[in-house]
Coordinates of N, CA and C in Angstrom, one line a residue:
M1 N 47.9 -8.5 28.9 CA 46.5 -8.4 28.6 C 46.3 -7.9 27.2
T2 N 45.3 -8.3 26.6 CA 45.0 -8.0 25.2 C 43.8 -7.1 25.0
Q3 N 43.6 -6.6 23.8 CA 42.5 -5.8 23.5 C 41.2 -6.6 23.8
T4 N 41.2 -7.9 23.6 CA 40.0 -8.7 23.8 C 39.5 -8.6 25.3
N5 N 40.4 -8.1 26.2 CA 40.0 -8.0 27.6 C 39.5 -6.6 27.9
A6 N 39.3 -5.8 26.9 CA 38.9 -4.4 27.1 C 37.4 -4.3 27.6
I7 N 37.2 -3.3 28.4 CA 35.9 -3.0 28.9 C 35.4 -1.6 28.7
T8 N 34.2 -1.3 28.8 CA 33.6 0.0 28.7 C 33.0 0.4 30.0
A9 N 33.4 1.5 30.6 CA 32.8 1.9 31.9 C 31.8 3.1 31.6
Y10 N 30.6 2.9 32.1 CA 29.5 3.9 31.9 C 29.5 4.6 33.3
Y11 N 29.9 5.9 33.3 CA 30.1 6.6 34.5 C 29.3 7.9 34.4
D12 N 29.2 8.6 35.6 CA 28.5 9.9 35.7 C 29.5 11.0 35.4
G13 N 29.4 11.5 34.2 CA 30.3 12.6 33.8 C 30.0 13.9 34.4
Q14 N 28.9 14.0 35.1 CA 28.5 15.3 35.8 C 29.1 15.3 37.3
C15 N 29.7 14.2 37.7 CA 30.3 14.0 39.0 C 31.8 14.3 38.9
P16 N 32.3 15.3 39.5 CA 33.7 15.6 39.4 C 34.6 14.5 40.0
I17 N 34.1 13.9 41.0 CA 34.9 12.8 41.6 C 35.0 11.6 40.7
C18 N 33.8 11.2 40.1 CA 33.7 10.1 39.2 C 34.6 10.4 38.0
K19 N 34.5 11.6 37.5 CA 35.2 11.9 36.3 C 36.7 11.8 36.5
R20 N 37.2 12.3 37.6 CA 38.6 12.3 38.0 C 39.1 10.8 38.2
E21 N 38.3 10.0 38.9 CA 38.7 8.7 39.1 C 38.7 7.8 37.8
M22 N 37.7 8.0 37.0 CA 37.7 7.2 35.7 C 38.8 7.6 34.8
A23 N 39.2 8.9 34.8 CA 40.3 9.4 34.0 C 41.6 8.8 34.5
H24 N 41.7 8.6 35.8 CA 42.9 8.0 36.4 C 43.0 6.5 35.9
Y25 N 41.9 5.8 35.9 CA 42.0 4.4 35.4 C 42.4 4.3 34.0
V26 N 41.8 5.2 33.2 CA 42.1 5.2 31.7 C 43.5 5.5 31.4
R27 N 44.1 6.5 32.2 CA 45.5 6.8 32.0 C 46.4 5.6 32.3
Q28 N 46.0 4.8 33.3 CA 46.8 3.6 33.6 C 46.6 2.5 32.6
A29 N 45.5 2.3 32.0 CA 45.2 1.2 31.1 C 44.4 1.7 29.9
P30 N 44.9 2.6 29.1 CA 44.1 3.2 28.0 C 43.6 2.2 27.0
D31 N 44.3 1.1 26.8 CA 43.9 0.1 25.8 C 42.9 -0.9 26.4
L32 N 42.7 -0.9 27.7 CA 41.8 -1.8 28.3 C 40.5 -1.2 28.9
I33 N 40.5 0.1 29.1 CA 39.3 0.7 29.7 C 38.9 1.9 28.8
Q34 N 37.7 1.8 28.3 CA 37.1 2.9 27.6 C 36.0 3.5 28.4
L35 N 35.8 4.8 28.3 CA 34.8 5.5 29.1 C 33.6 5.9 28.2
Q36 N 32.5 5.9 28.8 CA 31.3 6.5 28.2 C 30.5 7.2 29.3
D37 N 30.4 8.5 29.1 CA 29.6 9.3 30.0 C 28.1 9.0 29.9
C38 N 27.5 8.5 30.9 CA 26.1 8.1 30.8 C 25.1 9.2 30.8
T39 N 25.6 10.5 30.8 CA 24.7 11.6 30.6 C 24.5 11.9 29.1
G40 N 25.2 11.2 28.3 CA 25.1 11.3 26.8 C 24.4 10.1 26.2
D41 N 24.7 9.8 25.0 CA 24.1 8.7 24.3 C 24.6 7.4 24.9
L42 N 23.6 6.5 25.0 CA 23.9 5.2 25.6 C 23.4 4.1 24.7
P43 N 24.0 2.9 24.8 CA 23.4 1.7 24.1 C 22.0 1.4 24.6
A44 N 21.2 0.8 23.8 CA 19.8 0.5 24.2 C 19.7 -0.3 25.5
D45 N 20.7 -1.1 25.8 CA 20.5 -2.0 26.9 C 21.1 -1.4 28.2
V46 N 21.5 -0.1 28.2 CA 22.0 0.5 29.4 C 21.0 1.6 29.8
D47 N 20.4 1.3 31.0 CA 19.4 2.2 31.5 C 20.1 3.5 32.1
R48 N 19.7 4.6 31.6 CA 20.4 5.9 32.1 C 20.2 6.1 33.6
D49 N 19.0 5.9 34.2 CA 18.8 6.1 35.6 C 19.7 5.2 36.4
K50 N 19.7 3.9 36.0 CA 20.5 2.9 36.7 C 22.0 3.2 36.6
A51 N 22.4 3.6 35.4 CA 23.8 4.0 35.2 C 24.3 5.2 36.0
L52 N 23.3 6.1 36.1 CA 23.6 7.3 37.0 C 23.7 7.0 38.4
A53 N 22.9 5.9 38.8 CA 22.9 5.5 40.2 C 24.1 4.8 40.7
S54 N 24.7 4.0 39.8 CA 25.9 3.3 40.1 C 26.8 3.0 38.9
L55 N 28.1 2.9 39.0 CA 29.0 2.6 37.9 C 28.5 1.3 37.2
H56 N 28.5 1.3 35.9 CA 28.2 0.1 35.1 C 29.4 -0.1 34.2
V57 N 29.7 -1.4 34.0 CA 30.8 -1.8 33.1 C 30.3 -2.9 32.2
R58 N 30.7 -2.7 30.9 CA 30.4 -3.8 29.9 C 31.7 -4.7 29.8
L59 N 31.5 -5.9 30.2 CA 32.7 -6.9 30.1 C 32.9 -7.3 28.7
P60 N 34.1 -7.9 28.4 CA 34.4 -8.3 27.1 C 33.4 -9.3 26.5
D61 N 32.7 -10.0 27.3 CA 31.7 -11.0 26.7 C 30.4 -10.3 26.5
G62 N 30.3 -9.0 26.8 CA 29.0 -8.2 26.5 C 28.1 -8.1 27.7
R63 N 28.4 -8.8 28.8 CA 27.6 -8.7 30.0 C 27.8 -7.3 30.6
L64 N 26.8 -6.8 31.3 CA 26.9 -5.6 32.1 C 27.0 -5.9 33.6
V65 N 27.9 -5.3 34.3 CA 28.0 -5.5 35.8 C 27.9 -4.1 36.3
D66 N 27.5 -4.0 37.6 CA 27.4 -2.6 38.2 C 27.9 -2.7 39.6
G67 N 28.0 -1.5 40.2 CA 28.4 -1.3 41.6 C 29.9 -1.8 41.8
V68 N 30.1 -2.5 42.9 CA 31.4 -2.9 43.3 C 32.0 -3.9 42.2
A69 N 31.1 -4.7 41.6 CA 31.5 -5.7 40.6 C 32.1 -4.9 39.4
A70 N 31.6 -3.7 39.1 CA 32.1 -2.9 38.0 C 33.5 -2.4 38.4
F71 N 33.7 -1.9 39.6 CA 35.0 -1.5 40.1 C 36.0 -2.6 40.0
I72 N 35.6 -3.8 40.4 CA 36.5 -5.0 40.4 C 36.9 -5.3 39.0
A73 N 36.0 -5.2 38.0 CA 36.4 -5.4 36.6 C 37.4 -4.4 36.1
I74 N 37.3 -3.1 36.6 CA 38.3 -2.1 36.3 C 39.6 -2.4 36.9
W75 N 39.6 -2.7 38.2 CA 40.8 -3.0 39.0 C 41.6 -4.2 38.5
E76 N 40.9 -5.2 38.0 CA 41.5 -6.4 37.4 C 42.4 -6.0 36.2
R77 N 42.1 -4.9 35.5 CA 42.8 -4.5 34.3 C 43.9 -3.5 34.5
M78 N 44.0 -3.1 35.7 CA 45.1 -2.1 36.0 C 46.5 -2.7 36.0
P79 N 47.4 -2.0 35.5 CA 48.8 -2.6 35.4 C 49.5 -2.7 36.8
L80 N 49.2 -1.8 37.7 CA 49.8 -1.9 39.0 C 49.2 -3.1 39.8
R81 N 50.1 -3.8 40.4 CA 49.7 -5.0 41.2 C 48.7 -4.7 42.3
R82 N 48.9 -3.6 42.9 CA 48.1 -3.2 44.1 C 46.6 -3.2 43.7
W83 N 46.3 -2.7 42.5 CA 44.9 -2.7 42.1 C 44.3 -4.1 41.9
R84 N 45.1 -5.0 41.3 CA 44.7 -6.4 41.1 C 44.5 -7.1 42.5
W85 N 45.4 -6.7 43.4 CA 45.2 -7.3 44.8 C 43.9 -6.8 45.4
L86 N 43.6 -5.5 45.2 CA 42.3 -5.0 45.7 C 41.1 -5.7 45.0
A87 N 41.2 -6.0 43.7 CA 40.2 -6.8 43.1 C 40.0 -8.2 43.7
R88 N 41.1 -8.9 43.9 CA 41.1 -10.2 44.5 C 40.5 -10.2 45.9
L89 N 40.9 -9.2 46.7 CA 40.4 -9.0 48.1 C 38.9 -8.8 48.1
T90 N 38.4 -8.0 47.2 CA 37.0 -7.6 47.3 C 36.0 -8.5 46.5
R91 N 36.6 -9.4 45.7 CA 35.7 -10.3 44.9 C 34.9 -11.3 45.7
P92 N 35.4 -11.9 46.8 CA 34.5 -12.8 47.5 C 33.2 -12.2 48.0
A93 N 32.1 -13.0 47.9 CA 30.8 -12.5 48.2 C 30.7 -11.9 49.7
P94 N 31.3 -12.5 50.7 CA 31.2 -11.9 52.0 C 31.8 -10.5 52.2
I95 N 32.7 -10.2 51.2 CA 33.2 -8.8 51.3 C 32.5 -7.9 50.2
R96 N 32.3 -8.5 49.0 CA 31.8 -7.7 47.9 C 30.3 -7.3 48.2
I97 N 29.5 -8.1 48.8 CA 28.1 -7.8 49.0 C 27.9 -6.6 50.0
P98 N 28.6 -6.6 51.1 CA 28.4 -5.5 52.0 C 29.1 -4.2 51.5
L99 N 30.2 -4.4 50.7 CA 30.8 -3.2 50.1 C 29.9 -2.6 49.1
N100 N 29.2 -3.5 48.3 CA 28.2 -3.0 47.3 C 27.1 -2.2 48.0
Q101 N 26.6 -2.7 49.1 CA 25.5 -2.0 49.8 C 26.0 -0.7 50.3
L102 N 27.2 -0.6 50.8 CA 27.8 0.7 51.2 C 27.9 1.6 50.1
Y103 N 28.4 1.1 48.9 CA 28.6 1.9 47.7 C 27.2 2.5 47.3
L104 N 26.2 1.6 47.2 CA 24.9 2.1 46.8 C 24.3 3.1 47.7
W105 N 24.6 3.0 49.0 CA 24.1 4.0 50.0 C 24.9 5.3 49.8
L106 N 26.2 5.3 49.5 CA 27.0 6.5 49.4 C 26.9 7.2 48.0
A107 N 26.7 6.4 47.0 CA 26.7 6.9 45.6 C 25.8 8.1 45.4
P108 N 24.5 8.1 46.0 CA 23.7 9.3 45.8 C 24.2 10.6 46.4
L109 N 25.1 10.4 47.3 CA 25.6 11.6 48.1 C 26.8 12.3 47.3
R110 N 27.2 11.7 46.2 CA 28.3 12.3 45.4 C 27.9 13.7 44.8
P111 N 28.9 14.5 44.7 CA 28.6 15.9 44.1 C 28.3 15.7 42.6
R112 N 27.4 16.5 42.1 CA 27.1 16.5 40.6 C 26.9 17.9 40.2
R113 N 27.5 18.2 39.0 CA 27.2 19.5 38.3 C 25.8 19.4 37.8
T114 N 25.2 20.6 37.6 CA 23.8 20.7 37.1 C 23.9 20.5 35.5
C115 N 23.1 19.7 35.0 CA 23.1 19.5 33.5 C 22.6 20.7 32.8
Q116 N 23.1 21.1 31.7 CA 22.7 22.2 31.0 C 21.5 21.9 30.1
D117 N 21.5 20.7 29.5 CA 20.4 20.4 28.6 C 19.3 19.6 29.1
G118 N 19.3 19.3 30.4 CA 18.2 18.5 31.0 C 18.3 17.0 30.8
V119 N 19.3 16.6 30.0 CA 19.4 15.1 29.7 C 19.5 14.3 31.0
C120 N 20.3 14.8 32.0 CA 20.5 14.0 33.1 C 19.7 14.4 34.4
E121 N 18.6 15.1 34.2 CA 17.8 15.4 35.3 C 17.3 14.1 36.0
R122 N 17.2 14.1 37.3 CA 16.6 12.9 38.0 C 15.2 13.1 38.3

């Protein structure tokens, strides 16, 4: 894989689970996955509330994907084969769509630290 295949993940840096998981992905593929905490500065086309509600990823072609599609984009770039298998397994719509609904239902239940500056208040 090349740098042209790199993505940016917009994740909730106030969520300890999210932070740990995203750090794991970056350790595995540091040249292919960049992180941007969505409680900080964001590009104009990334809505903070939506980015806090679910993981968003900017693909190499500039498109934004979210939810399970964002995880699939990350897993496709992981060097270990098991992650790429997971991406292939979850990509078909009959699997991806229900998983995405489950993810969107569970995401608001994740733990979050309280923001100090009020930037990420909901």
